[in-house]
Amino acid sequence: MAHDTVIIGAGHNGLTAAFYLAKAGRKPLVLERRAIVGGCATSEEFAPGYRSATLAHTIGPLRPAIVSDMQLERRGVRFVRPDPRIVAPSGDGRTLVFSIDPGRTTEAIRPFSAKDAAKYAEFSGALSRAGGFLSSLVDMTPPSIDAPSKSELWELLKTGRRFRALGRKESFALLRWGPMAVADLAAEWFETDLLQAVVAARAIYGTAMGPWSAGTGAILLLGAAIDPVPGGSSITVAGGPGVLTRAMADAAREAGAEIRTGADVRQINVKDGAAASVTLSDGTEIAAKTIVSGADPRRTFLGLIDPVELEPGFITRIRNYRVPGTVAKANFALGGLPSFTGLAGQAAANLQGRVHIGPGIDYLERAFDASKYGEMSAAPYLDITFPSIHDASMAPAGRHVMSVHVQYVPFARRDGSWDGAEDAIAGTVLKTLEQYAPGVTALVEHRQGITPHALEQEFGLTGGHIHHGELALDQLFTMRPTLGWASYRTPIDGLFLCGSGTHPGNGLTGASGRNAAREVLKALPRTARA
Ligand SMILES: Cc1cc2nc3c(=O)[nH]c(=O)nc-3n(C[C@H](O)[C@H](O)[C@H](O)COP(=O)(O)OP(=O)(O)OC[C@H]3O[C@@H](n4cnc5c(N)ncnc54)[C@H](O)[C@@H]3O)c2cc1C
């Protein structure tokens, strides 16, 4: 089959872009270096008979239009909206339970603080209205600051109107929250340390920032734009994210895309300032006038393109694009579900969503502190799920898998060595968890530790950064990945970006892939479109 477009990487964004481009009549070829599709969103066997969500374990959520356009539910994807969505042990024997129903959550907060219980509905409402306004920005191409086009000006005008419609109080709050430290923001609303920590955790997830870092308020808002529920809805997919990305690949193929795995792109070749072809590691050259990279911006521009094709100023800006990974992953095969102190009732019913380990703002900040000096936190912030609860086939009968997001494990280690780090990560997780779920270590049959270094080497994430680059005020929206190039286009004609290093770049939403496909189609001459 002749291809007019090459897409680098079969992560969920590359697959989304492939689907929309194929739907529009293009003939995309997706080239993926790993043996399977999905990028950071896979479900793989890590011990005989045990499969886990290898890296990501909850789903963005994916933009609803993508779910319906790709007909993901018809393809067998079962999205799970767990209830409870979060359980957060305090470490003193009590646990705060966040339900889907805000009324039940309020009642769960009451024993901790009647004042906080009274404030919860108001906070949920404020976050939801802010998220509602920001949601429209997720699906738009950030406008050019220098020379906005007519349609960009029109979009900006509409955004301005929606902003005004928020009203004085809410619009002022939105402007004020962004630059704030999320710790201050949470403390303005609530007095319970544990509640503050759960609210704040979404603003630091995957970043090299702690709750006291300025600008984490903006990351909270970015999260609210895709899911405005305090702490998050914890949506997942039965069978893990691999089920989702396999279905996305099927949708892209059915629309007309071809997907090749085991195809590592070594170079993007440029001719007369325009994309011309890619060369694979085995020397194969594949010609295409449109190339869409789902790899991160640093890897794309500094790893795959001859520097002579880019202006030194642009190269400097990409070098300055920050990718300080702070996350490790651990997967455990368990003989049974652990029991958390303070959680009455059936473990399987209680543990459907996420378990948040990070009982206070200072705990989270201390966990971050260690990473600033190149060390792994001795008491890390953990975000845990049990994927086998939603799909029993992920573990042998009666057994379970536990998926643990571990933060902070800095990519830039003080002693520079990763020897033995996998075991150290798994060991630290268990030592930490013993305080909340005594006996958990005795349940462990197999363990897998995935370091930030492995995230770079095996999964292609430069700096081990789970978002393809820091989510921070200076790297968002019109500045993602860099000012002047936030429109998915690049200084090389015909070369586009579609991965998480572009707006909005905030987990498994598919928005970057969909927005990029729209820009690719816009850039094509009318005759080249369907
Ligand atoms: C440990 C971890 C935990 C996370 N937890 C969550 C979570 O719970 N919820 C959530 O919503 N998000 C989570 N995320 C973030 C989320 O997974 C990512 O934001 C998302 O998967 C990025 O998708 P993508 O398609 O942009 O890129 P990727 O998934 O990174 O895909 C890029 C693809 O490009 C391929 N590639 C790179 N270079 C080349 C090349 N030269 N040639 C060919 N192929 C190439 C890679 O192999 C990869 O398959 C997590 C990420 C990690 C790492």
XYZ file of C-alpha atoms and ligand atoms in Angstrom:
583
model
C 0.000 0.000 0.000
C 1.350 3.504 -0.821
C 1.412 5.839 2.162
C 1.175 9.610 2.162
C 1.717 10.059 5.889
C 4.090 8.460 8.376
C 3.224 8.565 12.065
C 6.067 7.863 14.476
C 4.883 5.885 17.496
C 1.735 3.889 18.232
C 1.031 5.529 21.574
C -2.622 6.434 22.107
C -2.026 9.864 20.530
C -0.328 8.442 17.431
C -3.207 5.969 17.053
C -5.792 8.729 17.478
C -4.063 10.871 14.852
C -3.851 7.851 12.517
C -7.564 7.191 12.922
C -8.657 10.752 12.135
C -6.254 11.095 9.218
C -7.359 7.770 7.735
C -11.008 8.768 8.217
C -10.280 11.898 6.207
C -8.925 9.812 3.331
C -5.199 9.926 4.061
C -3.155 6.730 4.037
C -1.148 6.778 7.257
C 1.556 4.305 8.153
C 2.222 4.086 11.892
C 5.737 2.987 12.844
C 6.202 1.733 16.405
C 9.581 0.740 17.816
C 8.202 -1.625 20.473
C 6.730 -5.035 19.646
C 3.266 -3.920 20.729
C 1.094 -0.830 20.311
C 0.061 1.464 23.173
C 3.198 3.320 24.313
C 2.674 4.095 28.003
C -0.820 2.549 27.864
C -0.342 -1.224 27.749
C -1.279 -4.315 29.742
C 1.564 -6.828 29.767
C 2.478 -10.053 31.518
C 5.172 -9.357 34.119
C 5.163 -12.739 35.858
C 3.736 -16.079 34.691
C -0.057 -15.749 34.711
C -0.048 -12.112 35.921
C -0.804 -9.089 33.711
C -0.843 -5.528 34.951
C -1.288 -2.028 33.643
C 2.424 -1.844 32.830
C 2.690 1.963 33.274
C -0.473 4.126 33.256
C -3.342 2.564 35.179
C -6.194 5.051 35.008
C -7.498 6.682 31.852
C -7.302 10.486 31.482
C -10.355 10.287 30.840
C -10.290 10.016 27.056
C -12.194 12.816 25.294
C -15.800 11.625 24.812
C -15.780 12.459 21.067
C -12.834 10.089 20.566
C -14.601 7.286 22.442
C -17.605 7.613 20.165
C -15.781 8.348 16.876
C -13.533 5.307 17.328
C -16.513 3.256 18.561
C -14.373 1.975 21.383
C -17.189 0.465 23.408
C -18.412 -1.508 20.367
C -14.847 -2.826 20.090
C -15.069 -4.327 23.568
C -13.591 -1.540 25.701
C -15.382 -1.514 29.048
C -14.735 1.780 30.826
C -15.053 1.404 34.582
C -16.084 4.351 36.752
C -15.209 2.895 40.148
C -17.102 3.621 43.330
C -15.420 4.395 45.673
C -13.158 6.309 43.326
C -10.412 6.995 45.913
C -9.608 5.653 49.346
C -7.029 7.577 51.325
C -5.681 6.050 54.531
C -4.516 8.608 57.064
C -1.885 6.446 58.726
C -3.596 6.831 62.115
C -6.119 4.080 61.422
C -8.762 6.211 59.720
C -9.503 6.280 55.975
C -11.166 8.969 53.907
C -13.385 7.474 51.203
C -14.310 9.451 48.066
C -17.464 8.144 46.390
C -19.012 9.018 43.045
C -21.897 10.551 44.990
C -20.767 13.950 46.399
C -23.276 13.568 49.248
C -21.624 10.353 50.440
C -18.192 11.955 50.121
C -19.390 14.849 52.243
C -20.593 12.406 54.912
C -17.203 10.613 54.809
C -15.427 13.942 55.367
C -17.662 14.910 58.320
C -15.918 12.770 60.997
C -12.644 14.463 60.003
C -14.093 17.981 60.029
C -17.668 19.292 59.986
C -16.311 22.546 58.564
C -14.680 20.724 55.621
C -17.833 18.686 55.024
C -19.755 21.968 54.746
C -17.234 23.316 52.216
C -16.908 20.241 49.982
C -19.949 20.867 47.764
C -18.910 24.494 47.243
C -15.376 23.435 46.261
C -16.696 20.740 43.896
C -18.945 23.323 42.255
C -16.147 25.883 41.837
C -13.767 23.276 40.383
C -16.456 21.972 38.089
C -17.282 25.431 36.707
C -13.585 26.231 36.200
C -13.100 22.823 34.533
C -16.150 23.397 32.338
C -14.679 26.630 31.019
C -11.205 25.156 30.516
C -12.527 21.997 28.859
C -13.120 23.862 25.592
C -9.432 24.843 25.516
C -8.382 21.173 25.628
C -9.776 20.549 22.151
C -8.487 23.703 20.544
C -5.201 24.474 18.845
C -3.357 27.076 20.915
C -3.418 30.330 18.930
C -0.342 32.043 17.572
C 0.686 34.884 19.867
C 2.634 36.806 17.193
C 0.208 36.672 14.326
C -3.119 35.067 15.152
C -5.174 34.117 12.113
C -8.786 35.246 11.674
C -10.129 31.942 12.895
C -7.784 32.018 15.897
C -8.978 35.519 16.758
C -12.572 34.313 16.487
C -11.807 31.381 18.820
C -10.121 33.763 21.261
C -13.156 36.019 21.195
C -15.448 33.082 21.928
C -13.138 32.010 24.769
C -13.192 35.555 26.144
C -16.996 35.519 26.113
C -17.117 32.176 27.916
C -14.674 33.551 30.464
C -16.853 36.605 31.111
C -19.882 34.359 31.428
C -18.220 32.735 34.420
C -19.012 35.870 36.384
C -16.764 38.120 38.402
C -16.161 35.847 41.391
C -15.373 32.693 39.404
C -13.264 34.399 36.753
C -11.161 36.134 39.413
C -10.736 32.811 41.219
C -9.557 31.173 37.995
C -6.952 33.866 37.384
C -5.788 33.671 40.972
C -5.626 29.883 41.279
C -3.280 29.278 38.332
C -0.077 30.812 39.708
C -0.741 29.606 43.281
C 0.901 26.715 45.083
C -1.767 24.022 45.299
C -0.962 23.611 49.016
C -2.135 27.191 49.639
C -5.160 26.690 47.445
C -6.233 23.499 49.241
C -5.642 25.136 52.636
C -7.941 28.020 51.709
C -10.787 25.519 51.374
C -10.092 22.754 53.875
C -8.482 22.248 57.275
C -8.044 18.446 57.134
C -4.499 17.657 56.056
C -5.486 14.362 54.396
C -8.233 16.022 52.353
C -5.864 18.799 51.310
C -3.345 16.162 50.219
C -5.822 14.243 48.044
C -6.953 17.472 46.373
C -3.341 18.598 45.867
C -2.066 15.259 44.542
C -3.609 15.769 41.105
C -1.543 18.916 40.686
C 1.757 17.147 41.254
C 1.074 13.797 39.525
C 4.034 13.057 37.260
C 5.674 16.455 37.763
C 8.938 17.583 39.335
C 7.008 19.808 41.719
C 5.736 19.466 45.257
C 2.504 20.900 46.625
C 4.322 24.057 47.730
C 5.673 24.733 44.233
C 4.287 27.893 42.656
C 2.072 27.239 39.644
C 0.795 23.840 40.766
C -2.630 25.525 40.934
C -2.525 25.635 37.120
C -1.918 21.877 36.951
C -4.924 21.324 39.203
C -6.975 23.367 36.738
C -5.541 21.452 33.775
C -6.716 18.259 35.463
C -10.136 19.804 36.114
C -10.418 20.623 32.407
C -10.567 16.912 31.603
C -12.148 15.651 34.830
C -13.467 18.266 37.278
C -14.159 15.935 40.215
C -11.974 16.721 43.282
C -9.234 14.060 43.342
C -10.360 12.664 39.962
C -12.868 10.016 38.838
C -10.238 7.233 38.595
C -11.737 5.909 35.350
C -10.083 2.758 34.135
C -10.589 0.039 31.533
C -11.313 -3.599 32.371
C -8.191 -5.524 31.355
C -6.005 -2.409 31.683
C -5.087 0.327 29.204
C -3.722 -2.235 26.739
C -7.305 -3.228 25.943
C -8.010 0.400 25.090
C -4.998 0.971 22.844
C -5.503 -2.334 21.017
C -9.056 -1.234 20.240
C -7.744 2.166 19.117
C -5.327 0.394 16.774
C -8.220 -1.687 15.383
C -10.228 1.487 14.791
C -7.298 3.123 12.990
C -6.731 0.018 10.827
C -10.409 -0.235 9.975
C -10.354 3.420 8.897
C -7.452 2.630 6.539
C -4.227 3.050 8.531
C -1.407 0.508 8.518
C 0.484 -0.145 11.740
C 3.936 -1.724 11.878
C 5.480 -2.710 15.204
C 9.181 -3.413 15.715
C 9.849 -0.426 13.422
C 12.261 1.958 15.126
C 12.606 5.299 13.335
C 16.257 6.331 13.489
C 16.040 9.509 11.434
C 13.599 11.964 9.932
C 15.058 13.064 6.596
C 14.552 16.644 5.463
C 14.921 17.957 1.917
C 14.801 21.674 1.095
C 13.369 22.456 4.527
C 10.539 19.935 4.167
C 9.943 16.449 5.563
C 10.869 13.863 2.939
C 11.204 10.412 4.504
C 12.136 8.406 7.574
C 14.924 5.885 7.950
C 14.431 2.896 10.238
C 17.141 1.316 12.377
C 17.445 -1.528 9.846
C 18.231 1.029 7.116
C 14.823 0.938 5.376
C 13.828 4.348 4.036
C 10.143 5.216 3.785
C 9.156 8.314 1.830
C 6.333 10.580 3.049
C 5.659 14.275 2.637
C 3.738 14.377 5.890
C 5.415 13.035 9.012
C 3.683 13.188 12.383
C 5.815 12.437 15.416
C 4.234 10.971 18.528
C 7.648 10.801 20.168
C 8.420 13.552 22.674
C 9.710 16.917 21.395
C 13.268 16.410 22.665
C 13.540 12.968 21.054
C 11.977 14.250 17.832
C 14.108 17.367 17.340
C 17.331 16.477 19.133
C 17.381 12.737 18.424
C 15.842 12.181 15.005
C 16.702 15.268 12.949
C 20.057 16.442 11.672
C 20.724 19.675 13.651
C 21.680 21.522 10.452
C 17.995 21.427 9.476
C 16.936 23.505 12.500
C 17.766 27.050 13.560
C 20.151 27.213 16.545
C 17.609 29.361 18.428
C 14.939 26.691 18.029
C 17.361 23.960 19.109
C 18.188 25.975 22.241
C 14.502 26.291 23.072
C 13.978 22.556 22.709
C 17.070 21.918 24.861
C 15.505 24.187 27.466
C 12.220 22.264 27.341
C 12.288 20.532 30.720
C 11.821 16.763 31.053
C 12.781 15.972 34.667
C 11.233 12.553 35.250
C 10.238 11.791 38.846
C 8.121 8.667 38.507
C 8.827 4.961 38.809
C 6.361 2.127 38.460
C 6.012 -1.075 40.431
C 3.737 -4.041 39.697
C 3.130 -6.806 42.188
C 1.628 -10.288 41.899
C -0.305 -10.916 45.103
C -1.696 -14.042 46.720
C -4.770 -11.990 47.707
C -5.945 -8.433 48.283
C -4.301 -6.551 51.155
C -6.425 -5.179 53.953
C -6.025 -1.519 54.715
C -6.582 -0.407 58.294
C -9.676 1.712 58.704
C -11.486 0.194 55.732
C -14.396 -1.886 56.873
C -16.054 -4.386 54.520
C -15.023 -6.382 51.483
C -11.573 -5.487 50.146
C -12.633 -6.040 46.508
C -15.528 -3.605 46.916
C -13.402 -0.979 48.671
C -10.405 -1.175 46.356
C -12.108 -0.657 42.994
C -10.653 2.803 42.483
C -7.307 4.293 43.521
C -5.621 4.080 46.886
C -3.896 7.380 47.679
C -0.860 7.112 49.953
C 0.217 10.597 50.949
C -1.536 11.487 54.192
C -0.680 15.186 54.323
C 0.752 18.146 52.466
C 4.047 17.977 54.367
C 4.347 14.258 53.577
C 3.998 15.002 49.853
C 6.421 17.913 50.039
C 9.014 15.826 51.893
C 8.645 13.082 49.290
C 9.425 15.745 46.668
C 12.319 17.230 48.686
C 14.408 14.070 48.369
C 14.116 14.154 44.584
C 15.446 17.721 44.379
C 18.766 16.367 45.612
C 18.787 13.351 43.303
C 17.468 10.851 45.829
C 14.478 8.577 45.866
C 11.901 9.405 48.555
C 12.149 7.054 51.521
C 8.404 7.561 52.049
C 7.059 8.181 48.535
C 3.677 9.387 47.352
C 1.920 6.294 45.974
C -1.099 5.981 43.711
C -2.308 2.378 43.656
C -4.846 0.342 41.712
C -5.804 -3.335 41.622
C -6.592 -4.028 37.926
C -7.460 -7.695 38.576
C -10.581 -6.574 40.492
C -12.113 -5.481 37.161
C -10.778 -8.356 35.075
C -10.132 -11.593 36.934
C -8.168 -12.980 33.960
C -5.264 -10.666 34.827
C -4.194 -13.037 37.620
C -4.624 -16.747 38.414
C -7.842 -17.651 40.257
C -8.068 -16.044 43.691
C -4.933 -13.960 43.137
C -4.475 -10.291 42.263
C -2.198 -7.695 40.704
C -1.322 -4.389 42.331
C -0.196 -1.484 40.146
C 1.760 1.260 41.946
C 2.709 4.706 40.646
C 5.743 5.717 42.723
C 6.717 9.352 43.127
C 9.362 10.736 43.625
C 12.149 8.729 41.992
C 14.273 11.260 40.122
C 15.703 10.459 36.702
C 18.707 12.591 37.627
C 20.179 10.465 40.410
C 22.861 11.845 42.656
C 25.077 8.798 42.378
C 24.123 8.281 38.725
C 23.720 4.513 39.057
C 20.598 2.438 38.476
C 22.115 -0.818 39.711
C 19.605 -2.562 41.960
C 17.138 0.322 41.684
C 14.218 -1.903 40.568
C 14.421 -3.869 43.818
C 14.939 -0.740 45.869
C 11.790 0.785 44.370
C 9.652 -2.306 45.008
C 11.123 -2.614 48.525
C 10.411 1.027 49.388
C 6.835 0.655 48.153
C 6.234 -2.358 50.391
C 7.914 -0.780 53.408
C 5.742 2.305 52.980
C 2.574 0.295 52.403
C 3.088 -1.899 55.479
C 2.135 1.116 57.580
C -1.275 1.297 55.917
C -1.909 -2.336 54.968
C 0.008 -4.514 57.451
C 0.907 -7.894 55.998
C 0.956 -6.780 52.367
C 4.573 -7.925 51.915
C 3.668 -11.490 52.845
C 1.145 -11.542 49.958
C 3.759 -10.737 47.319
C 4.614 -13.564 44.912
C 6.383 -11.572 42.178
C 7.441 -7.971 41.775
C 8.449 -5.704 38.915
C 10.183 -2.346 39.364
C 10.385 0.060 36.414
C 12.848 2.923 36.869
C 12.738 6.346 35.166
C 15.830 5.156 33.305
C 13.831 2.199 31.915
C 11.040 4.613 30.997
C 13.559 6.351 28.762
C 15.351 3.273 27.412
C 12.446 0.876 26.913
C 9.476 3.175 26.496
C 11.173 6.065 24.705
C 10.351 8.801 27.243
C 13.206 11.323 27.285
C 14.239 12.003 30.884
C 11.717 9.339 31.921
C 9.053 12.050 31.928
C 5.583 10.506 31.917
C 4.035 13.554 30.195
C 6.761 13.924 27.511
C 7.858 17.109 29.305
C 7.062 18.967 32.475
C 3.540 20.236 32.972
C 4.308 23.713 34.275
C 2.965 27.185 33.608
C 5.815 27.954 31.205
C 5.259 24.746 29.228
C 1.479 24.805 28.767
C -0.952 25.841 26.041
C 0.701 28.403 23.696
C 4.083 27.424 25.175
C 3.856 23.637 24.724
C 6.394 22.578 23.666
C 7.685 26.064 22.977
C 6.376 29.547 22.210
C 5.583 29.982 18.515
C 5.303 26.227 17.883
C 2.281 25.143 19.898
C 0.119 24.487 16.833
C 1.377 20.906 16.262
C 3.346 22.308 13.291
C 7.130 22.559 13.406
C 9.801 24.657 11.677
C 10.099 21.824 9.128
C 7.376 21.853 6.481
C 5.269 18.718 6.596
C 6.561 17.655 10.032
C 4.040 17.734 12.880
C 3.973 16.699 16.542
C 1.045 14.751 18.027
C 2.283 13.392 21.372
C 1.945 14.459 24.976
C 4.649 17.098 24.537
C 1.994 19.181 22.780
C -1.116 20.860 24.198
C -2.822 19.625 26.388
C -0.430 16.736 27.081
C -2.137 15.717 30.277
C -2.429 11.933 30.386
C -4.604 9.598 28.351
C -7.071 12.016 26.752
C -6.250 11.577 23.048
C -6.652 15.343 22.624
C -3.113 15.940 21.324
C -3.554 13.272 18.624
C -6.949 14.562 17.541
C -5.919 18.227 17.506
C -2.758 17.369 15.563
C -4.702 15.432 12.913
C -6.968 18.460 12.435
C -3.920 20.708 11.901
C -2.327 18.252 9.460
C -5.507 18.264 7.378
C -5.730 22.068 7.513
C -2.153 22.390 6.283
C -2.710 20.161 3.253
C -3.621 21.733 -0.067
C -7.330 21.218 -0.748
C -6.583 18.691 -3.504
C -4.634 16.461 -1.118
C -7.563 16.158 1.266
C -10.158 13.452 0.926
C 4.532 5.309 34.807
C 3.438 6.083 34.138
C 2.220 6.211 34.756
C 1.195 6.963 34.154
N -0.038 6.989 34.752
C -1.075 7.558 34.081
C -2.400 7.370 34.526
O -2.641 6.613 35.473
N -3.389 8.008 33.849
C -3.144 8.763 32.721
O -4.091 9.301 32.119
N -1.887 8.925 32.258
C -0.861 8.325 32.902
N 0.415 8.407 32.410
C 0.654 9.295 31.272
C 0.158 8.692 29.983
O 0.408 7.327 29.945
C 0.859 9.375 28.822
O 0.607 10.760 28.924
C 0.327 8.903 27.488
O 0.304 7.506 27.400
C 1.174 9.496 26.383
O 0.664 9.044 25.150
P 1.390 9.406 23.798
O 0.689 8.669 22.730
O 1.498 10.872 23.682
O 2.870 8.889 23.972
P 3.455 7.452 24.321
O 2.457 6.614 25.001
O 4.746 7.691 24.996
O 3.710 6.842 22.881
C 4.791 7.241 22.080
C 5.169 6.028 21.254
O 6.199 6.389 20.350
C 7.095 5.311 20.268
N 8.348 5.835 19.755
C 9.172 6.750 20.338
N 10.243 6.989 19.552
C 10.077 6.217 18.446
C 10.856 6.008 17.278
N 12.018 6.643 17.104
N 10.398 5.132 16.338
C 9.232 4.480 16.508
N 8.471 4.619 17.608
C 8.879 5.486 18.560
C 7.174 4.788 21.691
O 7.664 3.467 21.746
C 5.715 4.899 22.109
O 5.008 3.726 21.802
C 1.430 7.623 32.936
C 2.652 7.457 32.272
C 3.652 6.685 32.862
C 4.956 6.518 32.146
